[in-house]
Short mmCIF file of C-alpha atoms (C1' of nucleotides) in Angstrom, two decimals:
data_model
loop_
_atom_site.label_atom_id
_atom_site.label_comp_id
_atom_site.label_asym_id
_atom_site.label_seq_id
_atom_site.Cartn_x
_atom_site.Cartn_y
_atom_site.Cartn_z
CA MET W 1 11.06 -36.51 -12.41
CA PRO W 2 14.23 -37.77 -14.07
CA GLY W 3 17.08 -39.21 -12.08
CA ASN W 4 18.23 -37.04 -9.24
CA TYR W 5 21.84 -36.70 -10.25
CA ARG W 6 23.69 -34.75 -7.65
CA PRO W 7 27.07 -33.46 -8.80
CA PRO W 8 29.99 -33.73 -6.41
CA LYS W 9 29.90 -30.73 -4.14
CA THR W 10 33.27 -29.31 -5.13
CA ALA W 11 32.07 -26.89 -7.83
CA VAL W 12 30.54 -23.57 -6.86
CA THR W 13 27.42 -22.88 -8.87
CA PRO W 14 26.45 -19.40 -9.94
CA GLN W 15 23.20 -19.88 -8.08
CA GLN W 16 25.01 -20.29 -4.83
CA LEU W 17 26.88 -17.08 -5.40
CA TYR W 18 23.69 -15.41 -6.35
CA ARG W 19 21.79 -16.54 -3.30
CA LEU W 20 24.57 -15.27 -1.09
CA ILE W 21 24.61 -11.89 -2.76
CA HIS W 22 20.88 -11.60 -2.47
CA ALA W 23 20.81 -12.61 1.18
CA ILE W 24 23.61 -10.20 1.96
CA TYR W 25 21.83 -7.41 0.19
CA VAL W 26 18.59 -7.99 2.04
CA MET W 27 20.38 -7.80 5.35
CA LEU W 28 22.40 -4.72 4.49
CA ASP W 29 19.28 -3.04 3.16
CA ASP W 30 17.41 -3.81 6.34
CA GLY W 31 20.14 -2.17 8.38
CA ASP W 32 20.29 0.84 6.10
CA ARG W 33 16.65 1.65 6.48
CA ARG W 34 16.96 1.56 10.22
CA VAL W 35 19.78 4.08 10.18
CA LEU W 36 18.30 6.42 7.60
CA ARG W 37 14.91 6.52 9.23
CA GLU W 38 16.49 8.63 11.96
CA PHE W 39 17.09 11.34 9.37
CA ASN W 40 13.65 11.00 7.80
CA LEU W 41 15.23 9.68 4.64
CA THR W 42 14.34 6.67 2.59
CA LEU W 43 17.17 4.74 1.04
CA SER W 44 16.17 6.09 -2.36
CA GLN W 45 16.22 9.67 -1.20
CA TYR W 46 19.61 9.11 0.35
CA ARG W 47 20.93 7.64 -2.87
CA VAL W 48 19.65 10.61 -4.84
CA LEU W 49 21.23 13.07 -2.43
CA ARG W 50 24.57 11.30 -2.65
CA ARG W 51 24.40 11.25 -6.39
CA LEU W 52 23.64 14.96 -6.48
CA ASP W 53 26.53 15.62 -4.18
CA ARG W 54 28.93 13.82 -6.47
CA GLU W 55 27.70 15.49 -9.65
CA LYS W 56 26.05 18.86 -9.27
CA GLY W 57 23.20 20.03 -11.43
CA GLN W 58 22.05 16.76 -12.90
CA ARG W 59 18.91 16.23 -14.93
CA LEU W 60 16.13 14.01 -13.68
CA THR W 61 16.59 11.64 -16.58
CA THR W 62 20.26 11.29 -15.81
CA LEU W 63 19.47 10.44 -12.23
CA SER W 64 16.96 7.85 -13.29
CA ARG W 65 19.47 6.16 -15.54
CA ARG W 66 22.30 6.23 -13.05
CA LEU W 67 20.21 4.89 -10.19
CA LEU W 68 18.08 2.52 -12.25
CA PHE W 69 14.82 4.18 -11.23
CA ALA W 70 11.86 4.96 -13.45
CA LYS W 71 11.70 8.59 -14.48
CA SER W 72 8.44 9.04 -12.60
CA THR W 73 10.02 7.76 -9.43
CA ILE W 74 12.77 10.34 -9.69
CA THR W 75 10.21 13.07 -10.28
CA ARG W 76 8.51 12.16 -7.02
CA ILE W 77 11.68 11.79 -5.02
CA ILE W 78 12.82 15.20 -6.19
CA ASP W 79 9.37 16.59 -5.36
CA GLN W 80 9.71 15.35 -1.81
CA LEU W 81 13.26 16.49 -1.35
CA GLU W 82 12.38 19.87 -2.78
CA SER W 83 9.35 20.28 -0.53
CA GLU W 84 11.64 19.63 2.40
CA GLY W 85 14.08 22.20 1.14
CA LEU W 86 16.89 19.74 0.56
CA VAL W 87 17.23 20.19 -3.19
CA GLN W 88 16.14 22.73 -5.76
CA ARG W 89 15.15 22.56 -9.40
CA THR W 90 16.93 25.19 -11.44
CA LEU W 91 16.46 26.09 -15.07
CA ASP W 92 18.57 24.41 -17.69
CA ALA W 93 19.94 27.18 -19.86
CA GLU W 94 20.31 24.96 -22.89
CA ASP W 95 17.13 22.90 -22.83
CA ARG W 96 13.83 24.28 -21.67
CA ARG W 97 12.38 20.79 -21.23
CA ALA W 98 14.89 19.91 -18.57
CA TRP W 99 15.68 20.84 -14.98
CA ARG W 100 19.01 20.95 -13.25
CA VAL W 101 18.74 19.68 -9.70
CA VAL W 102 21.08 20.98 -7.03
CA LEU W 103 21.50 20.43 -3.31
CA THR W 104 20.55 23.30 -1.05
CA PRO W 105 22.73 24.15 1.95
CA ALA W 106 20.19 22.37 4.13
CA GLY W 107 20.42 19.36 1.84
CA GLU W 108 24.18 19.30 2.06
CA GLU W 109 24.04 19.62 5.78
CA LEU W 110 21.57 16.76 6.19
CA LEU W 111 23.46 14.58 3.76
CA THR W 112 26.64 15.13 5.73
CA ARG W 113 25.03 14.00 8.94
CA ALA W 114 23.16 11.09 7.40
CA ARG W 115 26.21 9.89 5.57
CA GLU W 116 28.28 10.04 8.70
CA ALA W 117 25.82 7.83 10.55
CA HIS W 118 25.28 5.52 7.65
CA GLU W 119 28.94 5.00 7.00
CA ARG W 120 29.61 4.34 10.63
CA ALA W 121 26.95 1.62 10.59
CA VAL W 122 28.37 0.12 7.42
CA GLN W 123 31.84 0.25 8.87
CA GLU W 124 30.82 -1.66 11.93
CA ARG W 125 29.20 -4.43 9.98
CA LEU W 126 31.81 -4.87 7.28
CA ASN W 127 34.82 -4.43 9.48
CA GLY W 128 33.37 -6.95 11.83
CA ALA W 129 33.09 -9.49 9.03
CA PHE W 130 36.61 -9.08 7.66
CA ASP W 131 39.25 -8.55 10.23
CA SER W 132 42.14 -8.43 7.78
CA GLU W 133 42.81 -5.75 5.23
CA GLU W 134 43.86 -8.53 2.91
CA GLY W 135 40.46 -10.19 2.98
CA ARG W 136 38.76 -6.92 2.22
CA GLU W 137 41.04 -6.30 -0.71
CA GLN W 138 40.49 -9.70 -2.20
CA PHE W 139 36.80 -9.33 -1.74
CA SER W 140 36.81 -5.89 -3.23
CA ALA W 141 38.68 -7.05 -6.31
CA LEU W 142 36.24 -9.88 -6.94
CA LEU W 143 33.24 -7.64 -6.41
CA ARG W 144 34.65 -5.16 -8.85
CA THR W 145 35.13 -7.86 -11.44
CA LEU W 146 31.52 -8.85 -11.16
CA HIS W 147 30.34 -5.27 -11.02
CA ASP W 148 32.17 -4.25 -14.15
CA TYR W 149 30.95 -7.28 -16.00
CA LEU W 150 27.35 -6.53 -15.10
CA VAL W 151 27.69 -2.90 -16.09
CA GLU W 152 29.02 -4.01 -19.43
CA ASP W 153 26.26 -6.59 -19.78
CA LEU W 154 23.63 -4.00 -19.00
CA ARG W 155 25.08 -1.54 -21.45
CA ALA W 156 24.99 -4.15 -24.17
CA ARG W 157 21.39 -4.98 -23.36
CA LYS W 158 20.38 -1.33 -23.41
CA SER W 159 20.69 -1.12 -27.16
CA ASN W 160 17.33 -2.82 -27.65
CA HIS W 161 15.69 -1.68 -24.46
CA ARG W 162 13.58 1.26 -23.45
CA THR W 163 13.04 2.90 -20.10
CA GLY W 164 9.58 3.80 -18.76
CA MET F 1 35.22 -0.39 -21.66
CA PRO F 2 37.37 2.74 -21.83
CA GLY F 3 40.60 3.14 -19.91
CA ASN F 4 41.00 0.50 -17.23
CA TYR F 5 40.83 2.68 -14.18
CA ARG F 6 43.00 1.40 -11.37
CA PRO F 7 42.30 2.93 -7.97
CA PRO F 8 45.37 4.44 -6.36
CA LYS F 9 43.92 3.50 -2.98
CA THR F 10 45.87 1.13 -0.84
CA ALA F 11 43.28 0.59 1.83
CA VAL F 12 39.82 -0.70 0.96
CA THR F 13 37.12 1.05 2.92
CA PRO F 14 33.97 -0.72 3.98
CA GLN F 15 32.02 1.89 2.04
CA GLN F 16 33.62 0.84 -1.17
CA LEU F 17 32.67 -2.75 -0.57
CA TYR F 18 29.20 -1.66 0.33
CA ARG F 19 28.70 0.45 -2.75
CA LEU F 20 29.84 -2.41 -4.93
CA ILE F 21 27.47 -4.83 -3.29
CA HIS F 22 24.64 -2.41 -3.64
CA ALA F 23 25.33 -1.69 -7.28
CA ILE F 24 25.67 -5.37 -8.03
CA TYR F 25 22.42 -6.12 -6.31
CA VAL F 26 20.52 -3.45 -8.20
CA MET F 27 21.72 -4.84 -11.49
CA LEU F 28 21.01 -8.45 -10.63
CA ASP F 29 17.59 -7.47 -9.35
CA ASP F 30 16.84 -5.61 -12.53
CA GLY F 31 17.66 -8.68 -14.57
CA ASP F 32 15.64 -10.95 -12.33
CA ARG F 33 12.48 -8.98 -12.73
CA ARG F 34 12.81 -9.12 -16.45
CA VAL F 35 13.08 -12.90 -16.45
CA LEU F 36 10.36 -13.55 -13.89
CA ARG F 37 7.88 -11.26 -15.53
CA GLU F 38 7.56 -13.83 -18.29
CA PHE F 39 6.10 -16.19 -15.73
CA ASN F 40 3.85 -13.59 -14.15
CA LEU F 41 5.86 -13.78 -10.98
CA THR F 42 7.27 -11.02 -8.89
CA LEU F 43 10.64 -11.63 -7.31
CA SER F 44 8.96 -11.95 -3.92
CA GLN F 45 6.51 -14.53 -5.13
CA TYR F 46 9.34 -16.48 -6.67
CA ARG F 47 11.30 -16.39 -3.46
CA VAL F 48 8.31 -17.64 -1.51
CA LEU F 49 7.73 -20.49 -3.95
CA ARG F 50 11.36 -21.55 -3.73
CA ARG F 51 11.27 -21.44 0.02
CA LEU F 52 8.14 -23.58 0.06
CA ASP F 53 9.76 -26.04 -2.28
CA ARG F 54 12.73 -26.43 0.03
CA GLU F 55 10.66 -26.83 3.20
CA LYS F 56 7.14 -28.09 2.76
CA GLY F 57 4.27 -26.99 4.90
CA GLN F 58 5.71 -23.85 6.43
CA ARG F 59 3.82 -21.33 8.49
CA LEU F 60 3.37 -17.77 7.30
CA THR F 61 5.32 -16.44 10.22
CA THR F 62 8.23 -18.73 9.43
CA LEU F 63 8.26 -17.50 5.86
CA SER F 64 8.24 -13.91 7.00
CA ARG F 65 11.21 -14.48 9.25
CA ARG F 66 13.20 -16.45 6.73
CA LEU F 67 12.65 -14.00 3.90
CA LEU F 68 12.74 -10.82 6.00
CA PHE F 69 9.25 -9.75 4.97
CA ALA F 70 6.58 -8.30 7.23
CA LYS F 71 3.94 -10.80 8.20
CA SER F 72 1.29 -8.84 6.35
CA THR F 73 3.33 -8.97 3.19
CA ILE F 74 3.53 -12.73 3.39
CA THR F 75 -0.21 -12.93 3.96
CA ARG F 76 -0.78 -11.05 0.72
CA ILE F 77 1.77 -12.94 -1.30
CA ILE F 78 0.22 -16.21 -0.19
CA ASP F 79 -3.23 -14.80 -1.00
CA GLN F 80 -2.11 -14.09 -4.55
CA LEU F 81 -0.35 -17.37 -5.06
CA GLU F 82 -3.33 -19.21 -3.66
CA SER F 83 -5.79 -17.36 -5.89
CA GLU F 84 -3.67 -18.44 -8.83
CA GLY F 85 -3.73 -22.01 -7.62
CA LEU F 86 0.01 -22.20 -7.02
CA VAL F 87 -0.08 -22.82 -3.27
CA GLN F 88 -2.65 -23.92 -0.74
CA ARG F 89 -3.25 -23.16 2.91
CA THR F 90 -3.82 -26.32 4.90
CA LEU F 91 -4.80 -26.71 8.53
CA ASP F 92 -2.12 -27.01 11.14
CA ALA F 93 -3.08 -29.99 13.24
CA GLU F 94 -1.29 -28.70 16.30
CA ASP F 95 -2.13 -25.02 16.31
CA ARG F 96 -5.46 -23.69 15.16
CA ARG F 97 -4.10 -20.18 14.80
CA ALA F 98 -1.65 -21.25 12.12
CA TRP F 99 -1.70 -22.39 8.50
CA ARG F 100 0.62 -24.76 6.76
CA VAL F 101 1.31 -23.60 3.22
CA VAL F 102 2.11 -26.14 0.52
CA LEU F 103 2.80 -25.95 -3.19
CA THR F 104 0.14 -27.34 -5.48
CA PRO F 105 1.14 -29.43 -8.50
CA ALA F 106 0.57 -26.34 -10.65
CA GLY F 107 2.81 -24.38 -8.32
CA GLU F 108 5.55 -26.95 -8.54
CA GLU F 109 5.27 -27.02 -12.27
CA LEU F 110 5.49 -23.25 -12.63
CA LEU F 111 8.34 -23.04 -10.18
CA THR F 112 10.25 -25.63 -12.15
CA ARG F 113 9.92 -23.66 -15.35
CA ALA F 114 10.59 -20.29 -13.77
CA ARG F 115 13.60 -21.57 -11.90
CA GLU F 116 15.02 -23.11 -15.03
CA ALA F 117 14.81 -19.80 -16.86
CA HIS F 118 15.99 -17.77 -13.91
CA GLU F 119 18.96 -19.98 -13.21
CA ARG F 120 19.97 -19.95 -16.83
CA ALA F 121 19.96 -16.15 -16.76
CA VAL F 122 21.97 -16.10 -13.54
CA GLN F 123 24.38 -18.62 -14.94
CA GLU F 124 25.06 -16.52 -17.98
CA ARG F 125 25.80 -13.42 -15.99
CA LEU F 126 27.91 -14.93 -13.26
CA ASN F 127 29.79 -17.38 -15.43
CA GLY F 128 30.53 -14.56 -17.78
CA ALA F 129 32.07 -12.55 -14.97
CA PHE F 130 34.26 -15.29 -13.53
CA ASP F 131 35.82 -17.54 -16.07
CA SER F 132 37.77 -19.64 -13.59
CA GLU F 133 36.33 -22.00 -11.06
CA GLU F 134 38.98 -20.75 -8.69
CA GLY F 135 37.71 -17.21 -8.82
CA ARG F 136 34.20 -18.36 -8.10
CA GLU F 137 35.34 -20.37 -5.14
CA GLN F 138 37.31 -17.56 -3.63
CA PHE F 139 34.41 -15.21 -4.14
CA SER F 140 31.99 -17.68 -2.67
CA ALA F 141 34.09 -18.13 0.44
CA LEU F 142 34.32 -14.40 1.04
CA LEU F 143 30.64 -13.90 0.44
CA ARG F 144 29.86 -16.63 2.90
CA THR F 145 32.07 -15.01 5.52
CA LEU F 146 30.18 -11.76 5.18
CA HIS F 147 26.83 -13.51 5.01
CA ASP F 148 27.38 -15.49 8.16
CA TYR F 149 28.60 -12.46 10.00
CA LEU F 150 25.53 -10.47 9.05
CA VAL F 151 23.22 -13.29 10.04
CA GLU F 152 24.90 -13.39 13.41
CA ASP F 153 24.73 -9.62 13.72
CA LEU F 154 21.04 -9.64 12.91
CA ARG F 155 20.36 -12.39 15.36
CA ALA F 156 22.08 -10.44 18.09
CA ARG F 157 20.08 -7.35 17.23
CA LYS F 158 16.83 -9.28 17.27
CA SER F 159 16.85 -9.60 21.03
CA ASN F 160 15.56 -6.07 21.48
CA HIS F 161 13.62 -5.83 18.25
CA ARG F 162 10.10 -6.58 17.21
CA THR F 163 8.61 -7.51 13.84
CA GLY F 164 5.51 -5.82 12.42
"C1'" DG A 1 10.89 26.83 -42.67
"C1'" DC A 2 7.97 22.42 -41.77
"C1'" DG A 3 6.66 18.15 -40.03
"C1'" DC A 4 7.72 14.12 -37.57
"C1'" DA A 5 10.44 11.48 -34.30
"C1'" DA A 6 12.87 11.66 -30.05
"C1'" DT A 7 13.49 13.37 -25.43
"C1'" DC A 8 12.37 15.81 -20.75
"C1'" DG A 9 9.50 15.74 -17.13
"C1'" DT A 10 4.76 15.01 -15.06
"C1'" DT A 11 0.56 12.58 -13.87
"C1'" DG A 12 -2.89 8.61 -13.35
"C1'" DC A 13 -3.20 4.28 -11.90
"C1'" DG A 14 -2.13 -0.18 -10.14
"C1'" DT A 15 0.93 -3.05 -7.32
"C1'" DC A 16 4.11 -4.11 -3.61
"C1'" DT A 17 5.43 -3.34 0.99
"C1'" DG A 18 5.65 -2.09 6.02
"C1'" DC A 19 3.48 -0.60 10.31
"C1'" DA A 20 -0.12 -0.59 13.61
"C1'" DA A 21 -4.26 -2.34 15.27
"C1'" DC A 22 -7.14 -6.16 15.56
"C1'" DT A 23 -9.27 -11.23 16.36
"C1'" DA A 24 -8.52 -15.85 17.53
"C1'" DT A 25 -5.87 -19.12 19.75
"C1'" DT A 26 -2.22 -20.84 22.74
"C1'" DC A 27 0.89 -20.48 26.60
"C1'" DT A 28 2.16 -19.26 31.34
"C1'" DA A 29 1.81 -17.86 36.18
"C1'" DG A 30 -0.56 -18.32 40.18
"C1'" DC G 1 -8.85 -23.44 36.29
"C1'" DT G 2 -8.26 -18.60 35.08
"C1'" DA G 3 -6.35 -14.05 33.80
"C1'" DG G 4 -3.05 -11.96 31.24
"C1'" DA G 5 0.88 -12.26 28.06
"C1'" DA G 6 2.44 -14.04 23.80
"C1'" DT G 7 1.81 -15.60 19.12
"C1'" DA G 8 -0.54 -16.68 14.21
"C1'" DG G 9 -2.57 -14.44 10.84
"C1'" DT G 10 -5.51 -10.59 8.72
"C1'" DT G 11 -6.84 -5.93 7.56
"C1'" DG G 12 -6.65 -0.63 7.10
"C1'" DC G 13 -3.81 2.63 5.76
"C1'" DA G 14 0.00 5.13 3.77
"C1'" DG G 15 4.32 5.31 1.22
"C1'" DA G 16 7.28 3.85 -2.65
"C1'" DC G 17 7.67 2.33 -7.18
"C1'" DG G 18 6.90 1.11 -12.26
"C1'" DC G 19 4.36 1.54 -16.54
"C1'" DA G 20 1.76 3.97 -19.84
"C1'" DA G 21 -0.02 8.10 -21.59
"C1'" DC G 22 0.52 12.84 -21.97
"C1'" DG G 23 2.12 17.98 -23.06
"C1'" DA G 24 6.16 20.65 -24.01
"C1'" DT G 25 10.39 21.23 -26.26
"C1'" DT G 26 14.15 19.94 -29.20
"C1'" DG G 27 16.37 17.86 -33.18
"C1'" DC G 28 16.43 15.86 -37.73
"C1'" DG G 29 15.29 15.25 -42.65
"C1'" DC G 30 13.70 17.44 -46.51
#
DNA sequence: GCGCAATCGTTGCGTCTGCAACTATTCTAG
DNA sequence: CTAGAATAGTTGCAGACGCAACGATTGCGC
């Protein structure tokens, strides 16, 4: 092993940032699952429902791209949600290969309740961490910088990539 | 990137922060898997190897608590890593129920290579997002605030909780 | 119009993960 | 010392997910 050079601790390495983000995610995720379990929803199902609420009548492929899930995963999530009467596949008038997925009234109702509980839980945790509006804003701005960069990065990479 | 959308919002809601964190995580995770696949490692295996490198001779239960995995999951990850000769279970002199898991030379060697590639990939993405050291430091400080709060929150919750 | 590539969604299969139940060992109360 | 609780780790089982292969439909080039 070559010399153990340890740089002065002033500089923040990307790895440190990364580890923090990962650790934070794992903890938030853990909390999410606890909340959503009360509504018989997995995190993935919840994400799909929210997505469908924001944009009505999406195709499965669109969902898979937006949520970074394999197409087959979306098929199965929609299968489940449909069997529980929360969403419905409807014909796509323009393309007979495709489905348009919409929320049913029951789906909207459940989403409303689940979201309310989920957001309350999120609120508690994040508000507890940042007591000042200023801190939250700073944090939000930096997160958005990173987010937008990654989106751009991903889009660039997509040119030579293929989804399953 | 088309039109630089500036949110009219004055107040930052916790949900916005949360969505950003989630989206960022999904993208980072996606990139990770791509890199680690070249070393035949899942992200979980990689995390376990790193953890074992930092603290030698850990118990399975300790790993499961540190990494927020179920005990059974750790058992299987160690099984795999051991069958590939990357780690080894050794007897715990003080407790005959427990194992002490250590990296083998092959495990250390693979970890070194995988980490090098992984960290380079992380570096590219995060350095690309924040060009100034100042931005990184600010971001790091805020992430740490949130991280520490969540750790504390989790610890408090643990009192009445049980792991599988 | 015709044939071939691309795209939409589904299915088979393997892997990863958590939960619950279990054995073996250690700890604790009396 | 002993009985029962607690803890370390494993295993059975089921759910969630990705990848590859597939049929159906659409779009493109000629």
